[in-house]
PDB file of C-alpha atoms in Angstrom:
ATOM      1  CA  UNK A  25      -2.146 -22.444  30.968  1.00  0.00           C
ATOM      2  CA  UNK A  26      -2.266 -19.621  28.015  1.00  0.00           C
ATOM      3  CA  UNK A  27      -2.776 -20.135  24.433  1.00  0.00           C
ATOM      4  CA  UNK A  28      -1.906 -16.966  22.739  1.00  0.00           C
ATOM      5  CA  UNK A  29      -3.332 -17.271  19.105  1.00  0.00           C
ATOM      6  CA  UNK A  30      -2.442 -14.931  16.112  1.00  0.00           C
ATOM      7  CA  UNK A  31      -5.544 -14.139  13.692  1.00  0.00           C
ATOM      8  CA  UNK A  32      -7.498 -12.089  11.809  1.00  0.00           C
ATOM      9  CA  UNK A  33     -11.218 -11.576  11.570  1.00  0.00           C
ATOM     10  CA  UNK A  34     -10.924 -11.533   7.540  1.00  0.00           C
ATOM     11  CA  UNK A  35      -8.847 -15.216   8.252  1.00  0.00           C
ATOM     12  CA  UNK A  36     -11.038 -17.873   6.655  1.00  0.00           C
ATOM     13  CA  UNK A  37      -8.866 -20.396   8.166  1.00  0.00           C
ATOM     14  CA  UNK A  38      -8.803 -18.591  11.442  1.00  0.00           C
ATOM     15  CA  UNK A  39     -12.171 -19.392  12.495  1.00  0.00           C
ATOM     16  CA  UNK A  40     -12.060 -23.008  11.792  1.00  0.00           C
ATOM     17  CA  UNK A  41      -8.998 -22.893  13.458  1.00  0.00           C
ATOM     18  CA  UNK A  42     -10.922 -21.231  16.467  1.00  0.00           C
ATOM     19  CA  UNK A  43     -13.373 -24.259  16.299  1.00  0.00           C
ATOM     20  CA  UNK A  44     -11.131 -27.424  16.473  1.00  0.00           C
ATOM     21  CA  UNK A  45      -8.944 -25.463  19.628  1.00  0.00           C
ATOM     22  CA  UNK A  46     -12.123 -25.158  20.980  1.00  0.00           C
ATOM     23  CA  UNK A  47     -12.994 -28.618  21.148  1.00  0.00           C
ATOM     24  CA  UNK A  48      -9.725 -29.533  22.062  1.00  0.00           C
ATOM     25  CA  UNK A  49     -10.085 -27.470  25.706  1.00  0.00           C
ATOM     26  CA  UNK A  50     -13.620 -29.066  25.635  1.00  0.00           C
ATOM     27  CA  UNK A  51     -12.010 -32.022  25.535  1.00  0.00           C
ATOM     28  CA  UNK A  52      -9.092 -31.710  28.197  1.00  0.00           C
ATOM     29  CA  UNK A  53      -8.973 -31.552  31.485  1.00  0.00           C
ATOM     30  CA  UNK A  54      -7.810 -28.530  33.197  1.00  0.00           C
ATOM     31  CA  UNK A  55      -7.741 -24.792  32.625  1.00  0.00           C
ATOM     32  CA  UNK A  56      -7.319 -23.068  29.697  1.00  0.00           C
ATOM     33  CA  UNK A  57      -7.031 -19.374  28.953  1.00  0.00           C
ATOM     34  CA  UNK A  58      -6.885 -18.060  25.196  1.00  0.00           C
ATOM     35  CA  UNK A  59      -5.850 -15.056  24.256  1.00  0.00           C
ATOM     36  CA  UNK A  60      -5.818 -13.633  21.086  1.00  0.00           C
ATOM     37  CA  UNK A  61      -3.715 -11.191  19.045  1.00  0.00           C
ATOM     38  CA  UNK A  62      -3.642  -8.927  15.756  1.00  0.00           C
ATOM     39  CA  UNK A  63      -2.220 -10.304  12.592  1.00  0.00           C
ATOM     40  CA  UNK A  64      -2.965  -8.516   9.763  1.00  0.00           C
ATOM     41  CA  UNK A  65      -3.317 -10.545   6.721  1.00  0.00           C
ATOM     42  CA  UNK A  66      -3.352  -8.262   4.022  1.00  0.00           C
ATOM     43  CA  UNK A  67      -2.357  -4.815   5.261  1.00  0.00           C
ATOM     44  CA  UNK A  68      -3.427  -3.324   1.229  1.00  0.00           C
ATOM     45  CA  UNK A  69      -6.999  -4.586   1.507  1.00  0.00           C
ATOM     46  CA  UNK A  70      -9.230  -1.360   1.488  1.00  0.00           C
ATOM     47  CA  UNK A  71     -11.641   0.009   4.326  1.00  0.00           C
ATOM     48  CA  UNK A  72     -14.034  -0.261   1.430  1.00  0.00           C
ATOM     49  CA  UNK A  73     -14.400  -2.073  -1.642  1.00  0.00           C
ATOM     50  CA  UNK A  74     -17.646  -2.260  -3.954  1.00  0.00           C
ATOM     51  CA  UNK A  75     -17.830  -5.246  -5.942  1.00  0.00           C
ATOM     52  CA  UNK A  76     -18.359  -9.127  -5.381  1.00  0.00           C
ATOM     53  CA  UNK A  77     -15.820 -11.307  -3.715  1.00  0.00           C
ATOM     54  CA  UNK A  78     -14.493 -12.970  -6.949  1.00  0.00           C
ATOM     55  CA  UNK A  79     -13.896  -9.134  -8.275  1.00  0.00           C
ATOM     56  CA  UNK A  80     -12.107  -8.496  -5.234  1.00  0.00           C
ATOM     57  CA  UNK A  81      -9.834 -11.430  -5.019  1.00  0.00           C
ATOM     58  CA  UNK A  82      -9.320 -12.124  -8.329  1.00  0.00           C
ATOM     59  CA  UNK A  83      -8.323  -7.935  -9.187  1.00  0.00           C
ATOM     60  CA  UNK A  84      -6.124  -8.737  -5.960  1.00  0.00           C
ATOM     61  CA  UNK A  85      -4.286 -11.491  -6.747  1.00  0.00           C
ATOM     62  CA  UNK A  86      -4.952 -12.087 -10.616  1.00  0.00           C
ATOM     63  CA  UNK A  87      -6.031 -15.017 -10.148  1.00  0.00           C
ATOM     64  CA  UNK A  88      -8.791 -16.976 -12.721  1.00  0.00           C
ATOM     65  CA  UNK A  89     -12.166 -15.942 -11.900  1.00  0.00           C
ATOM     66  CA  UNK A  90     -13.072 -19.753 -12.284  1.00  0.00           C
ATOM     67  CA  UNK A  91     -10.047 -20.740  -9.858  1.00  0.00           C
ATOM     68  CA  UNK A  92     -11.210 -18.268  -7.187  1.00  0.00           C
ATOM     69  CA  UNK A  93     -15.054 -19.952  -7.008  1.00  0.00           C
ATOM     70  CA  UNK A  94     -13.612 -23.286  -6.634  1.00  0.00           C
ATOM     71  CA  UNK A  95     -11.509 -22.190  -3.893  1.00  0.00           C
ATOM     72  CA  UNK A  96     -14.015 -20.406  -2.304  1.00  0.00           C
ATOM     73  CA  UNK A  97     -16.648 -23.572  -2.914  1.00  0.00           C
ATOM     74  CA  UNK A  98     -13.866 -25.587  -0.911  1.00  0.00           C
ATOM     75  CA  UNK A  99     -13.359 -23.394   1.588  1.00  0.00           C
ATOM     76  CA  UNK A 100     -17.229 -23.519   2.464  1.00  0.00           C
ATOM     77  CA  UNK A 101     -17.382 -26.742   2.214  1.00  0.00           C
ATOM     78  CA  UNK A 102     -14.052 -26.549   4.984  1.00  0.00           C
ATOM     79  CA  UNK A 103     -16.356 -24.615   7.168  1.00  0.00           C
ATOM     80  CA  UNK A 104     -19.486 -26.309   7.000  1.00  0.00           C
ATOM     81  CA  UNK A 105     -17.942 -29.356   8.782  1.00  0.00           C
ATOM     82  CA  UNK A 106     -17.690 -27.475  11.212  1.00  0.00           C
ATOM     83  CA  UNK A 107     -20.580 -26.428  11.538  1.00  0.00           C
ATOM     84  CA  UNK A 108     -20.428 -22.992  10.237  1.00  0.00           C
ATOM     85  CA  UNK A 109     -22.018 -21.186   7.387  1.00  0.00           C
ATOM     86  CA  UNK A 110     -19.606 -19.396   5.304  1.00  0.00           C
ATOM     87  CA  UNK A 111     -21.398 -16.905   3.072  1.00  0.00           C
ATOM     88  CA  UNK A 112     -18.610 -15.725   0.340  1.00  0.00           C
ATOM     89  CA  UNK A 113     -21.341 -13.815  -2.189  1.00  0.00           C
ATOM     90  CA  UNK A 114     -22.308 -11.440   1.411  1.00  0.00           C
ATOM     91  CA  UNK A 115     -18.947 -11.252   2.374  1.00  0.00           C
ATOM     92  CA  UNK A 116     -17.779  -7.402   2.337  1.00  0.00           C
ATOM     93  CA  UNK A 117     -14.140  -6.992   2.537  1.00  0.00           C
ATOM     94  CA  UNK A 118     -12.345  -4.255   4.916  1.00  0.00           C
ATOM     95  CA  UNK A 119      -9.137  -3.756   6.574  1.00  0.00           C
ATOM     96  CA  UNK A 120      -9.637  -5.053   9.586  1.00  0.00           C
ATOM     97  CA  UNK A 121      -6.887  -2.878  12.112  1.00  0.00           C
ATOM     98  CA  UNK A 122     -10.125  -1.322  13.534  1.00  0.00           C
ATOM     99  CA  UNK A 123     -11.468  -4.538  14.556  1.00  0.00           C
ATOM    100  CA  UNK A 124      -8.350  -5.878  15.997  1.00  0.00           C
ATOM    101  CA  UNK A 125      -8.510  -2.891  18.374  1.00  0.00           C
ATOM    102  CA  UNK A 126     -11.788  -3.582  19.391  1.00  0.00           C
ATOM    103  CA  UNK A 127     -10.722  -6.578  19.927  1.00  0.00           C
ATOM    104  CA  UNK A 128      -8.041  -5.265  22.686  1.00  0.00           C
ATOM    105  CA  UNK A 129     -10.701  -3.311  24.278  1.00  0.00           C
ATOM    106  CA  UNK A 130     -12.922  -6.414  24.462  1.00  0.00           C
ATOM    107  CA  UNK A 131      -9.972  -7.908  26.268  1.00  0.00           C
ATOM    108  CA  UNK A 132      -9.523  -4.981  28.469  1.00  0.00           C
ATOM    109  CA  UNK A 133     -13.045  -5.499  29.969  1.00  0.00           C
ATOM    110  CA  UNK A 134     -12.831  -9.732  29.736  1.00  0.00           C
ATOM    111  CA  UNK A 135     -14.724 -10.005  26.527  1.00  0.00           C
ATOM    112  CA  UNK A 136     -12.295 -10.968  24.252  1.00  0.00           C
ATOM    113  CA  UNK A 137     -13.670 -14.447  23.024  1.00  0.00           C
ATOM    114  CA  UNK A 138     -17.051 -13.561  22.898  1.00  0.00           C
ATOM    115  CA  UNK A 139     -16.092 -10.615  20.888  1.00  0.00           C
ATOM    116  CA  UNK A 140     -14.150 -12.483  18.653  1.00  0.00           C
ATOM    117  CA  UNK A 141     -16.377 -14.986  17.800  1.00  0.00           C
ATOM    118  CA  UNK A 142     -19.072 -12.092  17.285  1.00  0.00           C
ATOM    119  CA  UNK A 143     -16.905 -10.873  14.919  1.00  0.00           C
ATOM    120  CA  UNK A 144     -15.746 -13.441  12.595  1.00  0.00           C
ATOM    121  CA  UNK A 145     -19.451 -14.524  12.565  1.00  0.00           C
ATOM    122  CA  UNK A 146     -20.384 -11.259  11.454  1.00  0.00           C
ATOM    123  CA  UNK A 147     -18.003 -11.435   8.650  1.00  0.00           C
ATOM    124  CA  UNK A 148     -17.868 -14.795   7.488  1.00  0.00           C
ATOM    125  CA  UNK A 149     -21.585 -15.764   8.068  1.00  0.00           C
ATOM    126  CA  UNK A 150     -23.902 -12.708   7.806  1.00  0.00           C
ATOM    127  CA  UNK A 151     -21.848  -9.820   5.040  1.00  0.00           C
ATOM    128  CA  UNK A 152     -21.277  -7.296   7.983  1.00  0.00           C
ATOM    129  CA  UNK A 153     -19.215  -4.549   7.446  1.00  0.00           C
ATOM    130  CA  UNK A 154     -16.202  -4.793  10.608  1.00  0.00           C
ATOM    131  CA  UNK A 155     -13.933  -2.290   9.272  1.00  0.00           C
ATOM    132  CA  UNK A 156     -16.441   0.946  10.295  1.00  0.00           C
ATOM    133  CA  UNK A 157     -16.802   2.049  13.826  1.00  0.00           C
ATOM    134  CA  UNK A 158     -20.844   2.636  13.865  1.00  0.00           C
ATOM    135  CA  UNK A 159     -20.581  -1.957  13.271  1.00  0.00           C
ATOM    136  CA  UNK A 160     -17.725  -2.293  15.747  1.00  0.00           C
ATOM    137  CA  UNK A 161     -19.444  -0.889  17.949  1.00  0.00           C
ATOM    138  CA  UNK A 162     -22.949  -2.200  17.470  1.00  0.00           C
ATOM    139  CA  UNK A 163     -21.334  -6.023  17.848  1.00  0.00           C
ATOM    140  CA  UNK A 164     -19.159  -5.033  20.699  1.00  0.00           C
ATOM    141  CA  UNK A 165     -23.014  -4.023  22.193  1.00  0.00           C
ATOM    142  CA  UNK A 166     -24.366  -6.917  21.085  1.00  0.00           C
ATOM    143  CA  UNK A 167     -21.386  -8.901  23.598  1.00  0.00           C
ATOM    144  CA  UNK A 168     -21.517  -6.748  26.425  1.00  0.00           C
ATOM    145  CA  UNK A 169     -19.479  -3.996  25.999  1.00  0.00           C
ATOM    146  CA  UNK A 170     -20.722  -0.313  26.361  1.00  0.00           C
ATOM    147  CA  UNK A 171     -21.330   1.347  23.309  1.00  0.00           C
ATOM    148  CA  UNK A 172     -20.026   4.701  23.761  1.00  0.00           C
ATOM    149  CA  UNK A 173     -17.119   3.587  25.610  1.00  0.00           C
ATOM    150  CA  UNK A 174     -16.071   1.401  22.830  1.00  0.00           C
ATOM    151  CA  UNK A 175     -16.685   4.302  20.328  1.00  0.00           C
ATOM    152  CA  UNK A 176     -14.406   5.990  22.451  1.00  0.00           C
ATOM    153  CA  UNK A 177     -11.796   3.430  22.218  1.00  0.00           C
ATOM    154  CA  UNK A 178     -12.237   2.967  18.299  1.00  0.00           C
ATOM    155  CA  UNK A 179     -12.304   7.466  17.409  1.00  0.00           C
ATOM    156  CA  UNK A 180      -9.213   7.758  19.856  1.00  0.00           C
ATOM    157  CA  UNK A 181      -7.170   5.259  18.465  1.00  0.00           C
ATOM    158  CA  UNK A 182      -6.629   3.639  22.297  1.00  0.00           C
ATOM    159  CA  UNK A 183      -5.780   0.401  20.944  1.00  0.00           C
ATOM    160  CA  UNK A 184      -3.862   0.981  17.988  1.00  0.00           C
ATOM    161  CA  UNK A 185      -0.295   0.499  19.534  1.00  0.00           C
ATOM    162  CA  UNK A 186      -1.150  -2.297  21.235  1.00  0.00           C
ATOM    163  CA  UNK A 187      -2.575  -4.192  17.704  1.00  0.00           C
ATOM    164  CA  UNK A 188       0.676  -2.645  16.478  1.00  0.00           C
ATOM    165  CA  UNK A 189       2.841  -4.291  19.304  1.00  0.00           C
ATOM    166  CA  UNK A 190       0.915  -7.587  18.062  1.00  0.00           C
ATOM    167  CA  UNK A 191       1.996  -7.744  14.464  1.00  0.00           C
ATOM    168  CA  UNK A 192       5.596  -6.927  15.605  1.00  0.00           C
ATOM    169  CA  UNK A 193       5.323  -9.494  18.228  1.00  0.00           C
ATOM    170  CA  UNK A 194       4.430 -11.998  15.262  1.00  0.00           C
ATOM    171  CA  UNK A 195       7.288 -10.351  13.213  1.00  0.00           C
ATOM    172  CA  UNK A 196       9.894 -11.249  15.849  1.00  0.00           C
ATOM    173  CA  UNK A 197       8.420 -14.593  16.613  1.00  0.00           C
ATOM    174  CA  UNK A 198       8.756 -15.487  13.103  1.00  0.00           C
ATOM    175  CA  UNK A 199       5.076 -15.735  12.237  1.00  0.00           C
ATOM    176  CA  UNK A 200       4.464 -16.033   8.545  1.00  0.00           C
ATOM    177  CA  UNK A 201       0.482 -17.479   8.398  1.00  0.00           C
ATOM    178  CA  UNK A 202      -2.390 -17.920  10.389  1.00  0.00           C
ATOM    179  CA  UNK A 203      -4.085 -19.016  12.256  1.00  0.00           C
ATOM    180  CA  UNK A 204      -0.758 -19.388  14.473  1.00  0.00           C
ATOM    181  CA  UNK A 205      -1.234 -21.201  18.490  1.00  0.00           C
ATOM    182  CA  UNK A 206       1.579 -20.725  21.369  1.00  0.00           C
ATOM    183  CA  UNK A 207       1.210 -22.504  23.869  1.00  0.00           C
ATOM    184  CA  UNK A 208       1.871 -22.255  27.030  1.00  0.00           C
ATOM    185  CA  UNK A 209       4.895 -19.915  25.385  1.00  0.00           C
ATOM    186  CA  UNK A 210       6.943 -23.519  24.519  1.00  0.00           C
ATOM    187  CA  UNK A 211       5.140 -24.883  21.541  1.00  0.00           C
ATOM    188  CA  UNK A 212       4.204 -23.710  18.126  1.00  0.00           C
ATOM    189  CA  UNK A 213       1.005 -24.907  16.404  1.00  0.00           C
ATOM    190  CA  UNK A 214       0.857 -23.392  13.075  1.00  0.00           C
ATOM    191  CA  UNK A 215      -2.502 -23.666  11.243  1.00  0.00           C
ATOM    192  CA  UNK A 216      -5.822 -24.742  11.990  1.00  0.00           C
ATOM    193  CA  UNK A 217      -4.091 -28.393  12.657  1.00  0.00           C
ATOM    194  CA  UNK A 218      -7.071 -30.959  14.120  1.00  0.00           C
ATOM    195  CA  UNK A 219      -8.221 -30.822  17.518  1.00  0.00           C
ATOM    196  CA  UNK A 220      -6.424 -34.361  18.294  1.00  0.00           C
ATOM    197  CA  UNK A 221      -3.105 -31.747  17.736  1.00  0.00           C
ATOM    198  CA  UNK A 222      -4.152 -29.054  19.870  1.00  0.00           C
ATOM    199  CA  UNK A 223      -5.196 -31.324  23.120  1.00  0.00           C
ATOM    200  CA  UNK A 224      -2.006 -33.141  22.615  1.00  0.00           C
ATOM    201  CA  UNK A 225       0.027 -29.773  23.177  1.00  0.00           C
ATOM    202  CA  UNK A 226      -2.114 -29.136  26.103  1.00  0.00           C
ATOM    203  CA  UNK A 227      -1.877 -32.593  27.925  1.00  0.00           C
ATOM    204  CA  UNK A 228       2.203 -32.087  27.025  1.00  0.00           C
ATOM    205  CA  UNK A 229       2.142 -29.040  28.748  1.00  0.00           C
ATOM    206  CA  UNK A 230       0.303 -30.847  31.701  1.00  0.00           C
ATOM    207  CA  UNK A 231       2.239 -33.495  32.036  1.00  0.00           C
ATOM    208  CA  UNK A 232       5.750 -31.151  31.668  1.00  0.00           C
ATOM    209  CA  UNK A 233       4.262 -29.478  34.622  1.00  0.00           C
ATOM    210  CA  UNK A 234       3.519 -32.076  36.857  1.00  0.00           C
ATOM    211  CA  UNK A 235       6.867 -33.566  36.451  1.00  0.00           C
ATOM    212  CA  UNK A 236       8.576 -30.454  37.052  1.00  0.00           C
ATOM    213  CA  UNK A 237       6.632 -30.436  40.685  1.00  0.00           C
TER     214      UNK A 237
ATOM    215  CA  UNK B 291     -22.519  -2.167  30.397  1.00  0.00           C
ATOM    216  CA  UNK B 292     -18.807  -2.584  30.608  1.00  0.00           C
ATOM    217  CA  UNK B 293     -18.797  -6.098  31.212  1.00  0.00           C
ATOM    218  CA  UNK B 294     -16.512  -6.602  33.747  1.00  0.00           C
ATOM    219  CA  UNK B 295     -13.463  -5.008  35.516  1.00  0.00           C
ATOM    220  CA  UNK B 296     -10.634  -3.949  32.999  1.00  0.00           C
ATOM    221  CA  UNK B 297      -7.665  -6.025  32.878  1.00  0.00           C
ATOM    222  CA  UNK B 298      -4.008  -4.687  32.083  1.00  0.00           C
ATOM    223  CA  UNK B 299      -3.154  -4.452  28.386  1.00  0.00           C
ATOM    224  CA  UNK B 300      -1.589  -7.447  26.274  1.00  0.00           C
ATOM    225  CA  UNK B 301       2.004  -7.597  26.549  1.00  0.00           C
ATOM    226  CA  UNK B 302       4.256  -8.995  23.828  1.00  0.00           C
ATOM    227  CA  UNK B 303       6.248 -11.578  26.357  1.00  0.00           C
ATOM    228  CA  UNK B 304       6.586 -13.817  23.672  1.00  0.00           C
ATOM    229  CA  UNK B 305       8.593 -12.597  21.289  1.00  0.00           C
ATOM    230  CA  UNK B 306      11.841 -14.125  21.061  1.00  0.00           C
ATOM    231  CA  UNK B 307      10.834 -16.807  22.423  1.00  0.00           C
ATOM    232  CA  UNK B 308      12.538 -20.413  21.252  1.00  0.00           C
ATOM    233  CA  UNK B 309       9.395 -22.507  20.349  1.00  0.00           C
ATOM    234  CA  UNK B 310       9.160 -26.089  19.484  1.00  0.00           C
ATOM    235  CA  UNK B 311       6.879 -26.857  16.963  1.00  0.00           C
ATOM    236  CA  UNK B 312       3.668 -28.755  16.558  1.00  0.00           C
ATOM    237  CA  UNK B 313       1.433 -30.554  14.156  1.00  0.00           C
ATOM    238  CA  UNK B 314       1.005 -31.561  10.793  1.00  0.00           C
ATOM    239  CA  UNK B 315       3.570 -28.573   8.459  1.00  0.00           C
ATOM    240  CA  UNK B 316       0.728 -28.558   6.024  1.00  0.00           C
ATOM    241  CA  UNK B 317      -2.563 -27.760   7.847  1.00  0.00           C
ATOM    242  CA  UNK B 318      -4.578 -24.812   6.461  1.00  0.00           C
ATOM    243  CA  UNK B 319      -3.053 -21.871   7.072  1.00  0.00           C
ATOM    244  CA  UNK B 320      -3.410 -18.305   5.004  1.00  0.00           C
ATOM    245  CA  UNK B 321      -0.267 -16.630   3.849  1.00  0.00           C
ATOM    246  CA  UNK B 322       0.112 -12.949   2.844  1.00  0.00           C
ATOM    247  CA  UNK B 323      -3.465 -13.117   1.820  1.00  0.00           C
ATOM    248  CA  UNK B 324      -3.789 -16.458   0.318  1.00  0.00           C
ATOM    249  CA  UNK B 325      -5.184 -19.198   2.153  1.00  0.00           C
ATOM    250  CA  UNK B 326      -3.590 -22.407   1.355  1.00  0.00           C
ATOM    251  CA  UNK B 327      -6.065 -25.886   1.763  1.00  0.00           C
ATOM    252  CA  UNK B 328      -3.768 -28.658   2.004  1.00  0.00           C
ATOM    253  CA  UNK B 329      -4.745 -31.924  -0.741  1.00  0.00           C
ATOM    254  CA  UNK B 330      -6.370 -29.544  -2.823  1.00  0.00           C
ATOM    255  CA  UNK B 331      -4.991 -29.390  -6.625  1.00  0.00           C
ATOM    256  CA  UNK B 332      -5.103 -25.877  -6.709  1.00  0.00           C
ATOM    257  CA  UNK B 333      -1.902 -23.996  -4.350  1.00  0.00           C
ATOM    258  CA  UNK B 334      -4.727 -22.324  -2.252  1.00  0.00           C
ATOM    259  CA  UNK B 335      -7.098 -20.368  -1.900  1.00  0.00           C
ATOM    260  CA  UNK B 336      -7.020 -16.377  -1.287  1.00  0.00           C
ATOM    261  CA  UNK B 337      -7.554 -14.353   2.075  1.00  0.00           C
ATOM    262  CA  UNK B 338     -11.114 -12.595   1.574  1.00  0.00           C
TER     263      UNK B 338
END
C-alpha cells in the first residue's frame, strides 16, 4: 500500500512526524511505499534572511521574543525523544519551493526518502542553507543523485509544476496543516499522531483488503 | 550517479478524494506557519 504524506522541509513537526510513521512500517507487517509531496508552509518566508531565529519568527508573527524561546525549547525537547537534535540558534530560514523540487527529482530517480531525510536533517540539525541550488545539489550528491543533473533540474525549473500540482492537490483535498498522511487514498491522518495511530491505519487497510478477496 | 532508473512523475490522484479520518484531532501539526504542540499553555509554536 501507499502513504502519500504532505510536508515541508522547514516543518518542525514534519520530521517527527516522519519518525513515528517510520516505526509504525517497522513495526507492521507487509509492504509499505511512502511518498511524499510539497506543502508549502509559509509561502512569504524569504530565500534569505540574516538574523537569528527568534528575530525571524518573532518579526514574522509578532510574537514575544520570550514566548518564541519557550516554544522553540519545547519543540527540541519534542524532537529529542525522538532521537533527533534540533538546532534552532543554526537554523537558517529559506523558502523552501526549491527543495520540494528536488525533492520530485529525487523521486524521479527512486531517491525520494533518502533525500528527504537528508534534507530535513540538514535543516533542522546542522543550519544548512536548502533554499540555494549550489546546497540542493551538494545533499542530493551526498544521496546518490548526480550533481549536474540535479542542477539541471533545479536552473530549469523541471519540477516546479509538479510541486505546484502538490499544493493544489492539498488545496482540493482540504489540507490545512502538516504533517498530513493518506493512506492507502481512504484514510486521513492529520499530524504527527503516535506510531500506535499510524500502524493501526495500516493493519485497517490490511485487513479491508483481505476481506475484500 | 543517477541512482536508479527514473520513474513517471507524481500524479495528483488524490484529490477529491472522500477520506475518513484518523487519530487523535489534536496531534502536532503546523498551521500557516505556526506549529501548534498540543498540552502546551502557549497556542503553539511558529513554523521556522
Amino acid at each position: 500500500m501507499t502513504v502519500h504524506v504532505w510536508s515541508d522541509i522547514a516543518c518542525p513537526w514534519c520530521y517527527i512526524g516522519k519518525r513515528r510513521l517510520e516505526r509504525a512500517i517497522e513495526q507492521f507487517d507487509g509492504e509499505v511505499e511512502v511518498e511524499y509531496h510539497a506543502f508549502e508552509l509559509a509561502p512569504d518566508t524569504p530565500v534569505d534572511f540574516e538574523g537569528t531565529e527568534v528575530d525571524f519568527l518573532a518579526g514574522h508573527k509578532g510574537l514575544p521574543a520570550a514566548q518564541v524561546e519557550q516554544m522553540l525549547a519545547q519543540m527540541t525537547a519534542l524532537a529529542a525523544g525522538e532521537g533527533l537534535a534540533y538546532d534552532f540558534d543554526a537554523l537558517r530560514h529559506t523558502k523552501t519551493l526549491l527543495a520540494h523540487q528536488a525533492v520530485h527529482h529525487a523521486r524521479a530517480h527512486n531517491l525520494q526518502g533518502a533525500l528527504v531525510e537528508r534534507l530535513f536533517r540538514a535543516y533542522f540539525e546542522e543550519g544548512r542553507h536548502v533554499g540555494r541550488v549550489d546546497e540542493l545539489v551538494a545533499l542530493a550528491a551526498e544521496v546518490g543523485l548526480d550533481a549536474d543533473e540535479t542542477r539541471a533540474a533545479l536552473d530549469s525549473g523541471r519540477y516546479a509544476d509538479a510541486v505546484q500540482q502538490d499544493i493544489a492537490a492539498a488545496q482540493e483535498i482540504g489540507i490545512r496543516g502538516v504533517p498530513f498522511f493518506v493512506v492507502d487514498g481512504r484514510y486521513a491522518v492529520s499530524g504527527a499522531q503516535a506510531p500506535d495511530v499510524f500502524l493501526s491505519a495500516l493493519e485497517r487497510v490490511r485487513d479491508e483488503r483481505a476481506v475484500a478477496r | 550517479m543517477s541512482g536508479g532508473t527514473p520513474t513517471p512523475a507524481s500524479e495528483p490522484v488524490l484529490a477529491g478524494l472522500a477520506l475518513v479520518p484518523l487519530g487523535d484531532e489534536d496531534a502536532g501539526t503546523c498551521v500557516d506557519g505556526v506549529c501548534v504542540i498540543p498540552g502546551a499553555a502557549e497556542p503553539g509554536t511558529p513554523r521556522t
